[in-house]
Tab-separated table of C-alpha atoms in Angstrom:
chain	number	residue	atom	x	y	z
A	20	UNK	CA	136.089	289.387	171.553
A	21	UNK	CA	136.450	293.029	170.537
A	22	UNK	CA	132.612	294.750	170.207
A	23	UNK	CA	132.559	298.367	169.622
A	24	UNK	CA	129.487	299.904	170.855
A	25	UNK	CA	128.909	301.403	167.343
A	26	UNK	CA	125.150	301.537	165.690
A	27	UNK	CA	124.476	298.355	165.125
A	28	UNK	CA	124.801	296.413	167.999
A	29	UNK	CA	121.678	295.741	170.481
A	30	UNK	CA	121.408	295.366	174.381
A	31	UNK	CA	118.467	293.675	175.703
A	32	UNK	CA	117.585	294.260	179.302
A	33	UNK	CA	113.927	293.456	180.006
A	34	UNK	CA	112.195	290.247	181.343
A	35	UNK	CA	111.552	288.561	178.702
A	36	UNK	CA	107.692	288.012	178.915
A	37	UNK	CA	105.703	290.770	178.806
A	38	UNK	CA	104.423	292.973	181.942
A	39	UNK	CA	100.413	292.170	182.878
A	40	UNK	CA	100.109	296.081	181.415
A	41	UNK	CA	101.168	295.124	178.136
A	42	UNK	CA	98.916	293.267	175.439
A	43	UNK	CA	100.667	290.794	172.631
A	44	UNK	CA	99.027	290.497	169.437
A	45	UNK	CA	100.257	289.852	165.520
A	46	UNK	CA	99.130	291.897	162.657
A	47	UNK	CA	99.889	291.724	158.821
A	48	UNK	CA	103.161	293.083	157.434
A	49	UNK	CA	103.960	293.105	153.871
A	50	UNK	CA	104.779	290.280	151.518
A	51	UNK	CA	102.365	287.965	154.033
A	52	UNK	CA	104.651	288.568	157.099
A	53	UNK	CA	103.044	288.436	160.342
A	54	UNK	CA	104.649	291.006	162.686
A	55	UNK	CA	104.573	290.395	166.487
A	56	UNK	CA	104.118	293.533	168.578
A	57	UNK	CA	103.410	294.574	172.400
A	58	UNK	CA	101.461	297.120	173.264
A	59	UNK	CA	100.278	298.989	176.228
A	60	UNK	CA	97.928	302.305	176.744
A	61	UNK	CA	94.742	303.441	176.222
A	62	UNK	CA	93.818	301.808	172.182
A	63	UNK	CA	92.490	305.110	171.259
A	64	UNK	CA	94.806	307.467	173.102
A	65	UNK	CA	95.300	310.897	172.217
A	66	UNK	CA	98.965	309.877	171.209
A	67	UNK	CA	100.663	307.351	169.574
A	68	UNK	CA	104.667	305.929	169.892
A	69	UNK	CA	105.699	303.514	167.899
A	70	UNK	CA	109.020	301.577	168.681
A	71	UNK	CA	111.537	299.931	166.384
A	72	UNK	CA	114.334	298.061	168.195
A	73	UNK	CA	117.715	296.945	166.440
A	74	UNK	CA	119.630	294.100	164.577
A	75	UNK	CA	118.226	291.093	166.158
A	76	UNK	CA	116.247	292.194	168.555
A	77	UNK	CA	112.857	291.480	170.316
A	78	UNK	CA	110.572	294.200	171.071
A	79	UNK	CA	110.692	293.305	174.486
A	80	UNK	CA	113.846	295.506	174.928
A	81	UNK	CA	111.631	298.493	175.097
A	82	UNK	CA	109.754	297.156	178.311
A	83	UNK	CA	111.002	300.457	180.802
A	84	UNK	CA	109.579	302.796	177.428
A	85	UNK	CA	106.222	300.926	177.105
A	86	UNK	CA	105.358	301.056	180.544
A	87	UNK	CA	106.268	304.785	180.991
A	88	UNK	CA	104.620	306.205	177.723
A	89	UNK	CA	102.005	303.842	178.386
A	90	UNK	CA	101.061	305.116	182.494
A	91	UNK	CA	101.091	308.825	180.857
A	92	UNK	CA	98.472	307.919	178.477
A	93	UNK	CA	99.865	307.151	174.289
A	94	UNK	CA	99.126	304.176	172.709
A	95	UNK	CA	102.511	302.307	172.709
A	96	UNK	CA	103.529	299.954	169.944
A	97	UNK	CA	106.506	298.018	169.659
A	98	UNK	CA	107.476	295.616	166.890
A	99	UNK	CA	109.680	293.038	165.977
A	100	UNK	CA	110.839	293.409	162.857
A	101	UNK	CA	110.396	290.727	160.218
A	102	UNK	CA	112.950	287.865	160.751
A	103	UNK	CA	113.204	288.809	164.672
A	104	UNK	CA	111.405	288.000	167.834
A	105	UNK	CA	107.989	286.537	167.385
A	106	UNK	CA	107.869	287.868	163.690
A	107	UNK	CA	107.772	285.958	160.549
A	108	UNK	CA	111.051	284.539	159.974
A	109	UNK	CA	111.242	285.606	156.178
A	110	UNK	CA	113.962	284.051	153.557
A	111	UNK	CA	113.872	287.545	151.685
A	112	UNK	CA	113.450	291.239	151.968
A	113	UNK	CA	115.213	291.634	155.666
A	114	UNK	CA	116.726	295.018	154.519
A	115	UNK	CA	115.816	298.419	155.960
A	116	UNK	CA	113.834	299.314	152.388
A	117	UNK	CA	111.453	296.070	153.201
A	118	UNK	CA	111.290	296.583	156.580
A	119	UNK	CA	109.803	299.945	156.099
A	120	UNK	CA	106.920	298.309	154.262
A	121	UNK	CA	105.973	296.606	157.140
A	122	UNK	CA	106.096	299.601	159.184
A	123	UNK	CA	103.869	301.084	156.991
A	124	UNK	CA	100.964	298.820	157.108
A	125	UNK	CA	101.953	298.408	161.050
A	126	UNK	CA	100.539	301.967	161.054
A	127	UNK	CA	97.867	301.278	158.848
A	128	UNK	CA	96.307	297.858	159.848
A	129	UNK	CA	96.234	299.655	163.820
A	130	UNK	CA	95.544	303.177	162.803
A	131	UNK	CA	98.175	304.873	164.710
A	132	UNK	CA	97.952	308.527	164.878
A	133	UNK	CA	99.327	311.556	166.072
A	134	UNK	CA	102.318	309.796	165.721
A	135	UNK	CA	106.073	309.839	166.792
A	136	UNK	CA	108.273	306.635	165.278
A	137	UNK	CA	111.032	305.727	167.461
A	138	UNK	CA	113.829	304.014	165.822
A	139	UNK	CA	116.993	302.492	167.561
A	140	UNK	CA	120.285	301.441	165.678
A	141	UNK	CA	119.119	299.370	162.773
A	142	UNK	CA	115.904	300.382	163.751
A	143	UNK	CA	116.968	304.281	162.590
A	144	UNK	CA	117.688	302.348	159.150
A	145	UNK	CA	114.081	301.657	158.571
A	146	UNK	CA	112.754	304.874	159.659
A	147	UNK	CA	115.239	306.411	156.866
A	148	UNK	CA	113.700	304.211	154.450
A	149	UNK	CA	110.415	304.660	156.241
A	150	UNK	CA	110.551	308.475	155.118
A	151	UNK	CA	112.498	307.892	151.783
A	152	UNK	CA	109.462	305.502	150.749
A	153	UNK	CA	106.339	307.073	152.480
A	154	UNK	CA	106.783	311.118	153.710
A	155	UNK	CA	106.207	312.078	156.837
A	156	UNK	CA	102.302	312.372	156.253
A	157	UNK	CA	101.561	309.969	158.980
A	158	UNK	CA	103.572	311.082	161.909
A	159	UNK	CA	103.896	314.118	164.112
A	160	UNK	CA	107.259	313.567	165.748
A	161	UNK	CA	110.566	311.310	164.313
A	162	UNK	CA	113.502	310.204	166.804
A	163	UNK	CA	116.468	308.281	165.606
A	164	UNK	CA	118.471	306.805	168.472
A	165	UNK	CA	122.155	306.277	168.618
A	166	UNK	CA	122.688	305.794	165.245
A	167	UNK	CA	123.670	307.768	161.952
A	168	UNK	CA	121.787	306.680	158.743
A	169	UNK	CA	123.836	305.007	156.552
A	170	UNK	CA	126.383	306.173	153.817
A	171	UNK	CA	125.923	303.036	152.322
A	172	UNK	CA	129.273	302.105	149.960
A	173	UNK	CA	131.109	305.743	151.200
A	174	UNK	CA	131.238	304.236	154.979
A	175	UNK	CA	134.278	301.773	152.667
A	176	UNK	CA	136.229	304.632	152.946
A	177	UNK	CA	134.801	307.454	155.463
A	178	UNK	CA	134.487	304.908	158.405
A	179	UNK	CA	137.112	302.418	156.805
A	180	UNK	CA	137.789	301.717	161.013
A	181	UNK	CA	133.985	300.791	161.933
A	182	UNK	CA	133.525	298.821	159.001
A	183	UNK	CA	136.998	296.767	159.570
A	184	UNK	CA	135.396	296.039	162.641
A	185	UNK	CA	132.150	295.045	161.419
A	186	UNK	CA	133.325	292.505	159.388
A	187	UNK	CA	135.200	290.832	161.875
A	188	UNK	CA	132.557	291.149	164.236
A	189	UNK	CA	129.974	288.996	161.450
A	190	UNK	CA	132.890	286.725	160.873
A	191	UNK	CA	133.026	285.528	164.894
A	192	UNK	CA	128.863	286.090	164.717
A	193	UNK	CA	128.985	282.972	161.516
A	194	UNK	CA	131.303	281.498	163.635
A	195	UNK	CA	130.042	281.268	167.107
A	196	UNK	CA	126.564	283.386	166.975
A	197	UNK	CA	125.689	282.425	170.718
A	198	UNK	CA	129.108	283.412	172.076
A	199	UNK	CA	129.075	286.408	170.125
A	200	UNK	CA	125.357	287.287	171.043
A	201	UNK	CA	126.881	287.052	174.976
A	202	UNK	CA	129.534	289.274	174.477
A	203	UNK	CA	127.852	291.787	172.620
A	204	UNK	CA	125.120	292.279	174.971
A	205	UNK	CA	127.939	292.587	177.986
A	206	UNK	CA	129.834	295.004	175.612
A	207	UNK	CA	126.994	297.173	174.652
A	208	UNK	CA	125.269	297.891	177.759
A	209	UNK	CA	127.150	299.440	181.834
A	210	UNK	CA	125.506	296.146	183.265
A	211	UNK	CA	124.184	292.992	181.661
A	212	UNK	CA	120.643	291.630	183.631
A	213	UNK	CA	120.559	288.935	185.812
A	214	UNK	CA	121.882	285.422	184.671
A	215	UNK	CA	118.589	284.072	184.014
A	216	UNK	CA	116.988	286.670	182.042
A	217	UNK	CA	120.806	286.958	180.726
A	218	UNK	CA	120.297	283.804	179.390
A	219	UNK	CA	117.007	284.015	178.471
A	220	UNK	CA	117.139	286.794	175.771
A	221	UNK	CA	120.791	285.455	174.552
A	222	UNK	CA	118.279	282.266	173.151
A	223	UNK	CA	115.950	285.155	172.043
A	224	UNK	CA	118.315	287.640	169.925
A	225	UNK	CA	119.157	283.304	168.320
A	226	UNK	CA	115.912	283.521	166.440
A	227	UNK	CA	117.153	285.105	163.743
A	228	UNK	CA	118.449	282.886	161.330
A	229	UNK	CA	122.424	283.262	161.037
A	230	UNK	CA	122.882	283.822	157.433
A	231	UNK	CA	120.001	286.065	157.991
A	232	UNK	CA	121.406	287.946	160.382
A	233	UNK	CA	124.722	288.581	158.123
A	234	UNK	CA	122.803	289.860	155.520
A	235	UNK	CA	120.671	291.652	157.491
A	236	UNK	CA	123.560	294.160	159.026
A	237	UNK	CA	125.156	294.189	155.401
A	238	UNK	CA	122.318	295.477	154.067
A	239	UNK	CA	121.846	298.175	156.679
A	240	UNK	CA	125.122	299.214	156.505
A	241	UNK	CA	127.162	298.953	153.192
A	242	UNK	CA	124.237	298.931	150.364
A	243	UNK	CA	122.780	301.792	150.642
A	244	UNK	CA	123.531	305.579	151.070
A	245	UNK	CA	120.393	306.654	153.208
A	246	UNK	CA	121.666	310.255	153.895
A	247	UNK	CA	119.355	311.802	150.992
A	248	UNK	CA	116.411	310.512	152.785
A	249	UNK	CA	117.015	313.069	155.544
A	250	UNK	CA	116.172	315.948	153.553
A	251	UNK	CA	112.532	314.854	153.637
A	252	UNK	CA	112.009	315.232	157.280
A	253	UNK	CA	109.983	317.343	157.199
A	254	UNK	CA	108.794	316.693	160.898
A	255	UNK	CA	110.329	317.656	164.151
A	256	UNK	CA	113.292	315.250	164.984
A	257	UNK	CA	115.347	314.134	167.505
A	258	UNK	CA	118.727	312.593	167.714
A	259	UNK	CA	119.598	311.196	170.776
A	260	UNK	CA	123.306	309.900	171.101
A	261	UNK	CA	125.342	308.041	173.884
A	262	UNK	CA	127.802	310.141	175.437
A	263	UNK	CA	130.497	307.005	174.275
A	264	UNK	CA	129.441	306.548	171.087
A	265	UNK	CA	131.926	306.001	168.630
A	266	UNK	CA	129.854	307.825	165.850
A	267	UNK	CA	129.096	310.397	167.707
A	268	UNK	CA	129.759	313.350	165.262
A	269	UNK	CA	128.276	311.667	162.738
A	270	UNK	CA	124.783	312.103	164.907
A	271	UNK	CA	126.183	315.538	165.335
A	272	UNK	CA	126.223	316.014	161.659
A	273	UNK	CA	123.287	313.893	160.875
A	274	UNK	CA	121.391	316.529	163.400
A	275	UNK	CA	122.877	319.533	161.358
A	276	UNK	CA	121.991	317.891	158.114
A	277	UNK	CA	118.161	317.260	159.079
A	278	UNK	CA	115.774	320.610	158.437
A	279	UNK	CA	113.900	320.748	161.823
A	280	UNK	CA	116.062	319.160	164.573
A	281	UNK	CA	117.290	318.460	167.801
A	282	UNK	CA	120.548	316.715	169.223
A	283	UNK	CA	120.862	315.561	173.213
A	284	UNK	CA	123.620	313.563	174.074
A	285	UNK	CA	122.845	311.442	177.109
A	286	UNK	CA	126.451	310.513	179.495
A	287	UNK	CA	126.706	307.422	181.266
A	288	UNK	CA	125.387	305.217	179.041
A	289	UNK	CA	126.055	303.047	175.718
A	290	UNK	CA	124.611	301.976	173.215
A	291	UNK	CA	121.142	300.865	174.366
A	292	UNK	CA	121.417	304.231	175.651
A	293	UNK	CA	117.061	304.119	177.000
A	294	UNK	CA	118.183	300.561	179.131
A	295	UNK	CA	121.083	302.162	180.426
A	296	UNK	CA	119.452	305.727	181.695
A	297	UNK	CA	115.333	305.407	181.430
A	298	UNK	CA	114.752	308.120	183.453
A	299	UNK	CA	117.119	310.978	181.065
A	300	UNK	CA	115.723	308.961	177.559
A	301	UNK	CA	112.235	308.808	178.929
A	302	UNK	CA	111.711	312.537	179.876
A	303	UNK	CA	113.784	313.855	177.312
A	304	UNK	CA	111.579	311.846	174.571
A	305	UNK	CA	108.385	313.281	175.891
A	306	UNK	CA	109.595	316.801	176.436
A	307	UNK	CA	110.301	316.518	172.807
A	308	UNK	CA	106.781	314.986	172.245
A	309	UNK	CA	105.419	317.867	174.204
A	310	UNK	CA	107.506	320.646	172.640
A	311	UNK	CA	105.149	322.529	169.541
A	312	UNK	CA	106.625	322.525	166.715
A	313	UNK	CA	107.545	326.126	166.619
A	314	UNK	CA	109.697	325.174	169.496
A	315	UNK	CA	112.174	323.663	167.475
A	316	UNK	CA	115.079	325.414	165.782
A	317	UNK	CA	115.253	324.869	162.235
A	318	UNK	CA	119.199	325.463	161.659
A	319	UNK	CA	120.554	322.778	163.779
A	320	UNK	CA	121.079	320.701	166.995
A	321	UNK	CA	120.194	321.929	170.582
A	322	UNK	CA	121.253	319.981	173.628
């Protein structure tokens, strides 16, 4: 099978049971959801992160990101997203636009503050619609990770390639979902994990319901043009790309087009770009965290 390492596909490449560090716990999402998240740090640090991983995937995939921002002292949140993981597998509202609702009260119901919402290929999806929906009133920080927002419809013609491949990508996905979920996760990522855990979070990224999961990357990519969502970022932002992405000058451009941010491009790594190189995602996130605003060039992309 063919599987471009383009936005929407995931790597997982954790164990898949949470570290001793790291708490498990459910909290309300909207339309009655329950949402399944991991956490680690001090509950009423100084700083808050909150993770957002990609189509299909548990929050567990963040494991190397909790542990770090957790030992330097935020409060570290990641979710699965409605319909993935330990969440709420939910007939309706698995689009970006929902999802964002649930991030929303995920913020709410556990009072994050001083904020910075992390979002990873679909995952960059709901923070769009995240912002479109709510404003940045809540958070400090934004980072979008190795993925453009959408163009909705215009990708039909502007990324006619990526979206040929999409399609045949959901068509061997309906077909053969755990064979596809294999390769995908080989394709996506330098080196899969050992065979066991391998195996393990194959059976994982299976909890999403099939037909779900179609819809699910239809809706994040060819529904809805997300692009005038970026004007109201009002926050400091980072964009941080895989050196081999295939859409990487789109993140270029998405970088340009946003009013306060900053592009870094990290080689030697694919798609799950923060499994592939911790140590360059990890410090480059929190010198970004640490950076005043004032730091940040308003006219464009720095690397």
């Amino acid at each position: 099978m063919d599987f471009p390492s383009s936005f929407f596909f995931i790597a997982l490449a954790m164990s898949p049971s949470a570290h001793p560090s790291t708490n498990e716990a459910f909290t309300e999402g909207a339309d009655g959801v329950r949402i399944h998240y991991l956490e680690a740090g001090p509950a009423h640090g100084a700083r808050s992160l909150l993770l957002i991983p990609g189509w299909r995937v548990s929050a567990r995939v963040w494991a190397q990101q909790i542990d770090y921002f957790g030992a330097q002292g935020f409060h570290v949140i990641a979710m699965d997203p409605r319909s993935q993981g330990q969440s709420s597998i939910s007939a309706s509202g698995n689009t970006p636009e929902n999802r964002a609702q649930d991030v929303y009260r995920v913020i709410s119901n556990l009072k994050l503050t001083h904020l910075t919402l992390v979002g990873w290929s679909q995952g960059a999806q709901d923070v769009a619609a995240y912002v479109a929906q709510f404003g940045t009133g809540a958070l400090d920080k934004v980072a979008l990770i190795d993925s453009p927002v959408s163009a909705g419809p215009a990708d039909v013609t502007e990324t006619s390639g990526m979206v040929k491949q999409v399609l045949q990508g959901l068509g061997q996905y309906a077909r053969t979902p755990e064979a596809y979920s294999r390769g995908m996760m080989q394709a996506i990522m330098k080196a899969p994990p050992a065979p066991l855990t391998f195996d393990t979070l194959t059976s994982e990224s299976l909890k999403t319901p099939v037909d779900t999961g179609v819809s699910m990357l239809v809706s994040d990519m060819l529904t809805t043009d997300r692009r005038p969502s970026l004007k109201k970022f009002d926050k400091p932002t980072l964009v941080i790309a895989s050196g081999e992405s295939l859409l990487l000058q789109a993140q270029k451009a998405m970088a340009q087009a946003l009013p306060n941010a900053r592009f870094v491009s990290i080689e030697h790594a694919r798609h799950a770009v923060f499994v592939d190189a911790p140590v360059d995602f990890n410090r480059t996130l929190l010198r970004f965290i640490d950076l005043p605003a004032s730091g940040l060039s308003s006219s464009g992309p720095s690397s």
